[in-house]
Amino acid sequence: MSDPRVAPLLRELGDEYSTRYGRDAHTELARYPDEEFTAPYGGALLLLLQHGDPVAGGAFRRYDGTTAELKRIWTHSAHRRRGLARRVVAALEHEAAGRGYRRIHLTTGPRQPEARALYLTTGYTPLFDTGADPETIGPLPFEKHLRPAPPQREAAGL
């Protein structure tokens, strides 16, 4: 994600993942080409800005013809516990539905209980045994089926 406003969020995300998992996560965060998060390729990037500075963000990319994959949902550490990640997820779901996606898929890591809680409380179905030790599962997959976006109304001619 080459937008310079994304860099501080991804840097902090990479640092936090590296600490949680005990290995450098910055390369993993750069794994997907930027194009996958743009409209022509079926993706989108969203940033929430405060006074022009990014405070939260996330993206989706095309997973398959009817499924979008959420990636890099993140809130800057100074702005957490304000519902920003929830707003990002809702906006990305709305955008994905508007583009014809009918399902969202995502994975989160076993050492990210905040992310797991976010997805459980926003209507995502866990595709794993929630009673099992997350460390024994690895990446934790979730899905959510989207409602079709309402059709756009045409403006009445005057």
C-alpha positions as CSV (number, residue, x, y, z in Angstrom):
1,M,0.0,0.0,0.0
2,S,2.1,2.8,-1.3
3,D,-0.1,5.7,-0.2
4,P,2.3,7.6,2.1
5,R,-0.5,8.1,4.6
6,V,-0.6,4.3,5.1
7,A,3.0,4.0,6.0
8,P,2.7,5.0,9.7
9,L,-0.1,2.6,10.3
10,L,1.7,-0.3,8.6
11,R,4.9,0.5,10.4
12,E,3.2,0.4,13.8
13,L,1.3,-2.7,12.8
14,G,4.5,-4.5,11.7
15,D,6.2,-3.5,14.9
16,E,3.3,-4.8,17.0
17,Y,3.1,-8.1,15.0
18,S,6.8,-8.6,15.3
19,T,6.6,-8.2,19.1
20,R,3.6,-10.5,19.4
21,Y,4.9,-13.3,17.2
22,G,8.7,-13.0,17.8
23,R,9.7,-12.5,14.2
24,D,9.9,-9.7,11.7
25,A,6.4,-9.1,10.3
26,H,7.1,-6.2,8.0
27,T,7.8,-8.4,5.0
28,E,4.5,-10.2,5.4
29,L,2.7,-6.8,5.5
30,A,4.2,-5.9,2.1
31,R,3.4,-9.3,0.5
32,Y,0.5,-8.2,-1.7
33,P,1.0,-5.8,-4.6
34,D,-0.7,-2.4,-4.1
35,E,-2.8,-2.9,-7.2
36,E,-4.8,-5.6,-5.4
37,F,-6.2,-2.9,-3.1
38,T,-7.5,-0.7,-6.0
39,A,-10.9,-0.6,-7.7
40,P,-9.8,-2.0,-11.1
41,Y,-8.5,-5.1,-9.4
42,G,-11.5,-5.5,-7.1
43,G,-10.0,-4.0,-3.9
44,A,-10.2,-0.9,-1.8
45,L,-8.2,1.0,0.8
46,L,-9.9,3.1,3.5
47,L,-8.2,5.5,5.9
48,L,-9.9,7.4,8.7
49,L,-8.1,10.7,9.1
50,Q,-8.1,13.2,12.0
51,H,-6.7,16.6,11.1
52,G,-5.2,15.0,8.0
53,D,-3.4,12.2,9.9
54,P,-4.3,8.6,9.6
55,V,-5.8,7.1,12.8
56,A,-7.3,3.9,11.5
57,G,-7.6,2.0,8.3
58,G,-8.0,-1.2,6.4
59,A,-8.4,-2.7,3.0
60,F,-10.0,-5.5,1.1
61,R,-8.8,-7.4,-2.0
62,R,-10.5,-9.8,-4.3
63,Y,-10.5,-13.3,-2.9
64,D,-12.7,-14.9,-5.6
65,G,-15.5,-13.8,-7.8
66,T,-18.0,-13.3,-5.0
67,T,-15.7,-12.9,-2.0
68,A,-13.6,-10.0,-0.7
69,E,-10.8,-10.6,1.8
70,L,-10.3,-8.0,4.6
71,K,-6.7,-7.1,5.2
72,R,-4.7,-4.9,7.6
73,I,-7.6,-3.6,9.8
74,W,-5.7,-1.3,12.1
75,T,-6.1,1.5,14.6
76,H,-3.2,3.6,15.7
77,S,-2.3,2.8,19.3
78,A,-3.1,6.4,20.5
79,H,-6.7,6.1,19.1
80,R,-7.9,2.7,20.3
81,R,-11.0,1.9,22.2
82,R,-13.1,4.5,20.3
83,G,-14.8,2.2,17.9
84,L,-12.7,3.2,14.9
85,A,-11.9,-0.4,13.8
86,R,-15.6,-1.2,13.9
87,R,-16.2,1.8,11.6
88,V,-13.5,0.7,9.2
89,V,-14.9,-2.8,9.0
90,A,-18.5,-1.5,8.4
91,A,-17.4,0.9,5.7
92,L,-15.3,-1.8,3.9
93,E,-18.3,-4.2,4.1
94,H,-20.5,-1.6,2.6
95,E,-18.0,-0.9,-0.2
96,A,-17.6,-4.6,-0.9
97,A,-21.3,-5.1,-1.1
98,G,-21.6,-2.1,-3.4
99,R,-19.1,-3.8,-5.8
100,G,-21.1,-7.0,-5.9
101,Y,-19.2,-9.1,-3.3
102,R,-21.6,-11.4,-1.4
103,R,-19.1,-12.7,1.2
104,I,-16.2,-11.4,3.3
105,H,-13.3,-13.7,4.3
106,L,-10.5,-12.9,6.6
107,T,-7.9,-14.5,8.9
108,T,-6.4,-13.1,12.0
109,G,-3.5,-14.4,14.1
110,P,-3.9,-16.5,17.2
111,R,-2.1,-13.8,19.3
112,Q,-4.6,-11.0,18.4
113,P,-7.4,-11.4,20.8
114,E,-8.6,-7.9,20.1
115,A,-9.1,-8.7,16.4
116,R,-10.8,-12.0,17.3
117,A,-13.2,-10.1,19.6
118,L,-13.9,-7.4,16.9
119,Y,-14.9,-10.0,14.3
120,L,-17.0,-12.0,16.7
121,T,-18.9,-8.9,17.8
122,T,-19.4,-7.6,14.3
123,G,-21.2,-10.7,13.0
124,Y,-18.4,-12.8,11.6
125,T,-18.7,-16.5,11.8
126,P,-15.6,-18.3,13.0
127,L,-14.5,-21.1,10.8
128,F,-12.6,-22.8,13.6
129,D,-13.3,-24.3,17.0
130,T,-13.6,-21.3,19.3
131,G,-13.0,-23.5,22.3
132,A,-9.6,-24.7,21.1
133,D,-6.4,-23.0,22.0
134,P,-5.8,-20.5,19.2
135,E,-2.1,-21.3,19.2
136,T,-2.9,-24.8,18.0
137,I,-5.0,-23.5,15.1
138,G,-2.7,-20.9,13.5
139,P,-4.4,-18.3,11.4
140,L,-8.0,-17.9,12.6
141,P,-10.4,-17.8,9.6
142,F,-13.8,-15.9,9.7
143,E,-16.5,-15.2,7.1
144,K,-19.5,-13.0,6.8
145,H,-22.2,-13.1,4.2
146,L,-23.2,-9.6,2.9
147,R,-26.6,-8.4,2.0
148,P,-26.7,-7.2,-1.6
149,A,-26.4,-3.4,-1.8
150,P,-29.6,-1.6,-2.6
151,P,-29.9,-0.5,-6.2
152,Q,-29.0,3.0,-6.9
153,R,-32.1,5.2,-7.5
154,E,-32.0,7.3,-10.6
155,A,-32.7,11.0,-10.1
156,A,-36.1,12.0,-11.4
157,G,-36.0,14.2,-14.5
158,L,-37.1,17.8,-14.1
